[in-house]
Short mmCIF file of C-alpha atoms in Angstrom, two decimals:
data_model
loop_
_atom_site.label_atom_id
_atom_site.label_comp_id
_atom_site.label_asym_id
_atom_site.label_seq_id
_atom_site.Cartn_x
_atom_site.Cartn_y
_atom_site.Cartn_z
CA ALA A 1 0.04 0.09 -0.10
CA THR A 2 1.08 3.54 -1.11
CA LEU A 3 -0.01 6.53 0.83
CA GLU A 4 -0.93 9.52 -2.02
CA LEU A 5 -0.27 12.78 -1.42
CA LEU A 6 -2.64 14.91 -3.89
CA ASN A 7 -0.90 18.48 -5.06
CA PRO A 8 1.50 18.83 -2.36
CA ASN A 9 3.06 22.05 -2.52
CA GLU A 10 7.00 22.67 -2.62
CA ARG A 11 7.26 23.26 1.61
CA ILE A 12 5.62 19.96 2.11
CA ARG A 13 7.85 18.38 -0.61
CA ASP A 14 10.73 19.89 1.30
CA LEU A 15 9.48 18.71 4.73
CA LEU A 16 9.40 15.19 3.45
CA GLU A 17 12.72 15.17 1.71
CA GLY A 18 14.46 16.57 5.06
CA LEU A 19 12.92 13.96 7.16
CA GLY A 20 14.08 11.11 4.80
CA VAL A 21 10.35 9.76 4.37
CA ALA A 22 9.63 11.16 0.83
CA HIS A 23 10.45 7.76 -0.53
CA LEU A 24 7.15 6.04 1.48
CA PHE A 25 4.80 8.46 -0.24
CA ALA A 26 3.43 9.15 -4.22
CA THR A 27 2.85 12.33 -5.20
CA VAL A 28 -0.47 12.89 -7.32
CA LYS A 29 -0.53 15.75 -9.40
CA ALA A 30 -4.54 16.21 -10.16
CA GLU A 31 -7.22 18.79 -10.91
CA ALA A 32 -9.21 19.81 -7.89
CA SER A 33 -11.96 16.98 -7.09
CA ASP A 34 -15.56 18.26 -7.49
CA PRO A 35 -16.67 19.57 -4.12
CA GLU A 36 -20.00 17.41 -4.80
CA GLN A 37 -17.60 14.30 -4.78
CA LEU A 38 -16.15 14.98 -1.49
CA ARG A 39 -17.28 13.80 1.82
CA GLN A 40 -16.56 15.02 5.29
CA LEU A 41 -14.21 12.58 7.24
CA GLU A 42 -16.02 11.01 10.49
CA THR A 43 -14.04 12.24 13.78
CA SER A 44 -13.88 10.47 16.79
CA GLU A 45 -13.54 12.19 20.07
CA PRO A 46 -10.42 14.57 20.69
CA ALA A 47 -7.32 12.86 21.99
CA ASN A 48 -6.73 13.14 25.72
CA ARG A 49 -3.38 14.70 26.66
CA VAL A 50 -1.82 11.10 27.62
CA GLU A 51 -3.04 9.96 24.08
CA LEU A 52 -1.52 12.89 22.54
CA ALA A 53 1.94 12.71 23.93
CA ARG A 54 1.95 9.08 23.62
CA ASN A 55 1.18 9.46 19.71
CA CYS A 56 3.92 12.73 19.21
CA LEU A 57 6.64 10.31 21.36
CA GLU A 58 5.95 7.29 18.79
CA ALA A 59 5.76 9.57 15.62
CA HIS A 60 9.05 11.04 16.29
CA GLN A 61 10.50 7.90 17.57
CA LEU A 62 9.26 6.51 14.30
CA LEU A 63 10.97 8.95 11.79
CA MET A 64 14.16 8.20 13.80
CA SER A 65 13.97 4.72 13.29
CA ILE A 66 13.18 5.37 9.25
CA ASN A 67 15.97 8.03 8.79
CA PRO A 68 19.17 7.78 11.06
CA GLU A 69 20.02 11.55 10.44
CA ASN A 70 16.66 12.59 12.11
CA VAL A 71 18.18 11.30 15.42
CA GLY A 72 20.13 14.28 16.15
CA LYS A 73 16.95 16.39 15.01
CA PHE A 74 14.57 14.75 17.40
CA ARG A 75 16.58 13.17 20.42
CA ASP A 76 15.91 16.14 22.77
CA CYS A 77 12.51 16.21 21.40
CA THR A 78 11.63 12.61 22.29
CA ARG A 79 13.47 12.79 25.54
CA PHE A 80 11.09 15.72 26.56
CA LEU A 81 8.02 14.00 24.93
CA ALA A 82 8.89 10.53 27.25
CA GLU A 83 9.50 12.82 30.14
CA ASP A 84 5.86 14.59 29.75
CA LEU A 85 4.28 11.24 28.98
CA LYS A 86 5.62 10.13 31.97
CA ARG A 87 4.33 12.77 34.34
CA LEU A 88 0.93 12.85 32.35
CA GLU A 89 0.33 9.22 33.25
CA THR A 90 1.11 9.54 36.89
CA GLN A 91 -1.50 12.63 37.16
CA THR A 92 -3.85 11.02 34.77
CA PRO A 93 -6.13 8.16 35.96
CA VAL A 94 -6.40 5.40 33.73
CA PRO A 95 -9.82 4.17 32.24
CA THR A 96 -10.77 1.06 33.50
CA ASP A 97 -13.45 -1.33 31.73
CA GLY A 98 -16.40 -2.32 33.87
#
């Protein structure tokens, strides 16, 4: 499976190149879709702070594993996110089933 980016601008392409992940995407150039064919995506409940911190940490760790050049870029960030996640998890009660 390939992720397709529809008409990404130069800034987005440069960002993906800089992160070393551009090869994971296919760029598609196409005319704008007919608004009649578009539909709004269903959204879930907003993430809580613990989920958000966990997702941010996982995303940065993944970027570092995909491209070793990202380790220097995100080392401090991931350390901060891990500390923040640990702090948030000790403050926030974990929901239980039942």
